[in-house]
Amino acid sequence: MSDVTSSVKFMTRVIFNTATTLNGFLADDEDSLSWLFAVPGAESAENDFGSFLEGIGSLVMGSTTYEWILEHEKLPEHPDRWAYASTPSFVFSSRTLPAVEGADIRFRSGELTAAWEEIRDAAGGRDVWVVGGGDLVGQFTDAGLLDEIRVSVAPVTLVSGRALLPRRLESDRLRLESVRQAGQFAELVYSVRPA
Ligand SMILES: NC(=O)c1ccc[n+]([C@@H]2O[C@H](COP(=O)([O-])OP(=O)(O)OC[C@H]3O[C@@H](n4cnc5c(N)ncnc54)[C@H](OP(=O)(O)O)[C@@H]3O)[C@@H](O)[C@H]2O)c1
């Protein structure tokens, strides 16, 4: 029994999967994604996301990302629009934020490592999706917990905005595993090696 448990834990990988501008921004300075939705075919690329989500057991995001979803989807009035109903979702914030009715959202703050076992166990042997933002992904990187970076690069550049991953990782840590064209997006998958 304990062998099964440890092999299940071993299988869980932590994946940062996101869209990004060509020059490494997740959002503009006003936290807008209008540049992303303006890309021709952006909606069908979003549909492809379904198969990725099937492998995800829990997800993690920071408060700016959560508040963006709350506002964009008008979740207080339409809680059914939360797309991850049955997936345990961890939101990091030092503040008290509104919950979404019927959603399994767990608010946490402080050291990521203190919440890690709960996040991993909640994934039930499937993978953990780190939604963003960049510094939270950096916290996973700092703790040696990030296994994969999967970016869909949009044909967009911005002067400034929210950084994709504000950490220094060089080629001894990142290995390009695959490249795929999805319409106007280039999907790049990198494995992350331990420091
Ligand atoms: N392009 C895409 O597909 C994509 C994907 C993801 C996100 N985004 C966008 O990118 C932007 C990212 O925003 P962001 O860079 O501000 O990052 P974020 O991770 O969404 O939010 C950062 C905030 O989370 C809280 N937080 C983070 N770690 C914490 C910890 N360990 N303990 C307690 N609180 C913690 C802090 O705020 P408080 O403590 O004040 O709450 C922090 O300021 C958003 O606009 C989002 O919508 C885009």
Coordinates of C-alpha atoms and ligand atoms in Angstrom, one line a residue:
M1 CA 0.0 0.0 0.0
S2 CA 2.8 2.4 0.9
D3 CA 4.5 1.6 -2.4
V4 CA 1.4 2.6 -4.3
T5 CA 1.2 5.8 -2.4
S6 CA 4.8 6.8 -3.0
S7 CA 4.6 5.9 -6.7
V8 CA 1.4 8.1 -7.0
K9 CA 3.3 11.0 -5.5
F10 CA 6.3 10.4 -7.7
M11 CA 4.0 10.6 -10.8
T12 CA 2.8 14.1 -9.9
R13 CA 4.5 16.8 -11.9
V14 CA 4.2 20.6 -11.6
I15 CA 3.5 22.3 -14.9
F16 CA 3.4 26.1 -15.6
N17 CA 1.2 26.3 -18.6
T18 CA 0.4 29.8 -20.0
A19 CA 0.1 32.1 -22.9
T20 CA 2.8 34.7 -23.2
T21 CA 3.8 37.5 -25.5
L22 CA 6.8 37.0 -27.7
N23 CA 8.8 39.1 -25.2
G24 CA 7.8 37.4 -22.1
F25 CA 4.7 39.1 -20.6
L26 CA 1.7 37.4 -19.1
A27 CA -0.5 40.5 -19.0
D28 CA 0.0 44.2 -19.7
D29 CA 0.5 46.8 -17.0
E30 CA -3.2 47.1 -16.4
D31 CA -3.5 43.2 -16.1
S32 CA -5.4 43.2 -19.4
L33 CA -5.3 40.2 -21.7
S34 CA -7.0 42.1 -24.6
W35 CA -3.8 41.6 -26.7
L36 CA -4.3 37.8 -26.3
F37 CA -7.9 37.6 -27.2
A38 CA -7.2 39.8 -30.3
V39 CA -5.0 37.0 -31.8
P40 CA -6.8 35.3 -34.7
G41 CA -7.8 31.7 -33.5
A42 CA -7.2 32.5 -29.8
E43 CA -10.5 30.9 -28.9
S44 CA -9.8 27.6 -30.7
A45 CA -6.4 27.4 -29.0
E46 CA -8.3 27.8 -25.7
N47 CA -10.4 24.8 -26.6
D48 CA -7.3 22.7 -27.1
F49 CA -6.7 23.3 -23.4
G50 CA -9.3 20.7 -22.5
S51 CA -7.0 17.7 -23.0
F52 CA -4.3 19.4 -20.9
L53 CA -6.9 19.9 -18.1
E54 CA -7.8 16.2 -18.1
G55 CA -4.3 15.5 -16.7
I56 CA -4.6 18.1 -13.9
G57 CA -5.5 17.2 -10.3
S58 CA -5.0 20.6 -8.6
L59 CA -4.2 24.1 -9.6
V60 CA -2.4 27.1 -8.1
M61 CA -2.6 30.8 -8.8
G62 CA -1.8 34.2 -7.2
S63 CA -4.4 36.7 -6.2
T64 CA -4.1 39.0 -9.2
T65 CA -4.9 36.1 -11.5
Y66 CA -7.8 35.0 -9.3
E67 CA -9.2 38.5 -9.2
W68 CA -8.9 38.8 -13.0
I69 CA -10.9 35.6 -13.4
L70 CA -13.5 36.7 -10.8
E71 CA -14.0 40.0 -12.7
H72 CA -13.7 38.7 -16.3
E73 CA -16.2 35.8 -15.7
K74 CA -18.4 37.9 -13.4
L75 CA -18.2 35.0 -10.9
P76 CA -20.0 36.6 -8.0
E77 CA -23.2 36.7 -10.2
H78 CA -22.4 33.6 -12.3
P79 CA -20.5 31.1 -10.1
D80 CA -21.2 28.3 -12.7
R81 CA -18.7 30.0 -14.9
W82 CA -15.8 28.9 -12.7
A83 CA -14.2 26.4 -15.1
Y84 CA -12.5 24.2 -12.6
A85 CA -15.4 23.1 -10.4
S86 CA -14.2 19.7 -9.3
T87 CA -10.5 20.6 -9.2
P88 CA -9.0 21.7 -5.9
S89 CA -7.8 25.2 -6.6
F90 CA -5.2 27.0 -4.3
V91 CA -5.2 30.8 -4.4
F92 CA -2.3 32.5 -2.7
S93 CA -3.1 35.8 -1.0
S94 CA -2.3 37.7 2.2
R95 CA -5.8 39.2 1.9
T96 CA -9.4 37.9 2.4
L97 CA -10.8 37.4 -1.0
P98 CA -14.4 36.4 -2.1
A99 CA -14.9 32.6 -2.7
V100 CA -16.9 31.2 -5.6
E101 CA -20.1 29.3 -4.6
G102 CA -19.7 25.6 -5.3
A103 CA -16.0 25.8 -6.2
D104 CA -13.3 24.0 -4.3
I105 CA -11.1 27.1 -3.7
R106 CA -8.6 27.0 -0.9
F107 CA -6.9 30.3 0.1
R108 CA -3.4 30.0 1.4
S109 CA -0.6 32.5 2.3
G110 CA 3.0 32.5 3.3
E111 CA 5.7 30.0 2.3
L112 CA 4.7 27.9 -0.6
T113 CA 6.5 24.9 0.9
A114 CA 4.2 24.9 3.8
A115 CA 1.2 24.3 1.5
W116 CA 3.0 22.0 -1.0
E117 CA 2.1 18.6 0.5
E118 CA -1.6 19.6 0.5
I119 CA -1.4 20.8 -3.1
R120 CA 0.3 17.6 -4.2
D121 CA -2.0 15.3 -2.3
A122 CA -5.1 17.2 -3.6
A123 CA -3.9 16.4 -7.1
G124 CA -4.5 12.7 -6.4
G125 CA -1.6 11.4 -8.6
R126 CA -2.4 13.7 -11.5
D127 CA -0.4 16.9 -12.3
V128 CA -0.4 20.3 -10.6
W129 CA -1.0 23.3 -12.9
V130 CA 0.6 26.5 -11.8
V131 CA -1.6 29.1 -13.6
G132 CA 0.5 32.1 -12.7
G133 CA 1.6 34.8 -12.1
G134 CA 5.3 34.8 -12.7
D135 CA 6.5 35.3 -9.2
L136 CA 4.4 32.5 -7.9
V137 CA 6.0 30.2 -10.5
G138 CA 9.3 31.6 -9.3
Q139 CA 8.4 30.5 -5.8
F140 CA 7.9 26.9 -7.1
T141 CA 11.3 27.3 -8.9
D142 CA 13.0 28.5 -5.8
A143 CA 11.7 25.5 -3.9
G144 CA 12.9 23.1 -6.6
L145 CA 9.3 22.0 -7.4
L146 CA 8.8 23.1 -11.0
D147 CA 9.0 20.3 -13.5
E148 CA 7.8 21.8 -16.8
I149 CA 7.2 25.1 -18.5
R150 CA 4.6 25.0 -21.4
V151 CA 4.2 28.4 -23.1
S152 CA 2.0 29.3 -26.0
V153 CA 3.8 32.3 -27.6
A154 CA 1.4 34.8 -29.1
P155 CA 2.5 37.1 -32.0
V156 CA 2.5 40.1 -29.7
T157 CA 5.1 42.3 -28.1
L158 CA 4.4 44.7 -25.2
V159 CA 6.6 47.5 -23.9
S160 CA 6.1 46.4 -20.3
G161 CA 3.7 44.2 -18.2
R162 CA 3.6 41.2 -15.9
A163 CA 6.7 39.1 -16.2
L164 CA 6.4 35.5 -17.4
L165 CA 9.0 34.2 -14.9
P166 CA 11.2 36.8 -13.1
R167 CA 14.0 34.3 -12.2
R168 CA 17.3 33.5 -13.9
L169 CA 17.2 30.0 -15.4
E170 CA 19.9 29.2 -17.9
S171 CA 20.3 26.3 -20.3
D172 CA 21.7 24.0 -17.7
R173 CA 18.2 24.1 -16.1
L174 CA 15.9 24.3 -19.1
R175 CA 15.7 21.7 -21.9
L176 CA 13.5 22.2 -25.0
E177 CA 11.3 19.1 -25.3
S178 CA 8.9 20.0 -28.0
V179 CA 7.7 22.7 -30.5
R180 CA 4.3 22.8 -32.0
Q181 CA 2.5 25.3 -34.1
A182 CA -1.1 26.0 -33.1
G183 CA -2.5 28.5 -35.5
Q184 CA -0.8 31.8 -34.7
F185 CA 0.7 30.4 -31.5
A186 CA 4.0 28.6 -31.0
E187 CA 3.7 26.0 -28.2
L188 CA 7.1 25.4 -26.5
V189 CA 7.6 22.8 -23.9
Y190 CA 10.6 22.9 -21.6
S191 CA 11.5 20.4 -18.8
V192 CA 13.1 22.1 -15.8
R193 CA 16.1 20.4 -14.2
P194 CA 17.0 20.7 -10.5
A195 CA 19.6 23.3 -9.6
Ligands
LIG1 N1 -1.3 35.0 -20.3 C1 -1.9 34.2 -19.5 O1 -2.4 33.1 -20.0 C2 -2.0 34.4 -18.1 C3 -1.8 33.4 -17.2 C4 -1.8 33.7 -15.8 C5 -2.0 35.0 -15.4 N2 -2.1 36.0 -16.3 C6 -2.3 37.3 -15.8 O2 -1.0 37.8 -15.4 C7 -1.1 38.7 -14.3 C8 -0.3 38.1 -13.2 O3 -0.3 39.0 -12.1 P1 0.8 39.0 -11.0 O4 2.1 39.1 -11.6 O5 0.4 40.1 -10.0 O6 0.8 37.6 -10.2 P2 -0.3 36.7 -9.4 O7 0.6 35.6 -8.9 O8 -1.5 36.4 -10.0 O9 -0.6 37.6 -8.1 C9 0.4 38.1 -7.2 C10 -0.1 38.3 -5.9 O10 -0.5 37.1 -5.2 C11 -0.3 37.2 -3.8 N3 0.7 36.1 -3.5 C12 1.7 35.5 -4.3 N4 2.4 34.7 -3.6 C13 1.9 34.7 -2.3 C14 2.3 34.0 -1.1 N5 3.3 33.1 -1.1 N6 1.6 34.3 0.0 C15 0.6 35.2 0.0 N7 0.2 35.9 -1.1 C16 0.9 35.6 -2.2 C17 0.2 38.6 -3.6 O11 -0.9 39.5 -3.4 P3 -1.8 39.7 -2.1 O12 -1.1 39.1 -0.9 O13 -1.9 41.2 -2.0 O14 -3.1 39.1 -2.4 C18 0.9 38.9 -4.9 O15 1.0 40.3 -5.1 C19 -2.6 38.8 -14.0 O16 -3.1 39.9 -14.7 C20 -3.2 37.5 -14.6 O17 -4.5 37.7 -15.0 C21 -2.1 35.7 -17.6

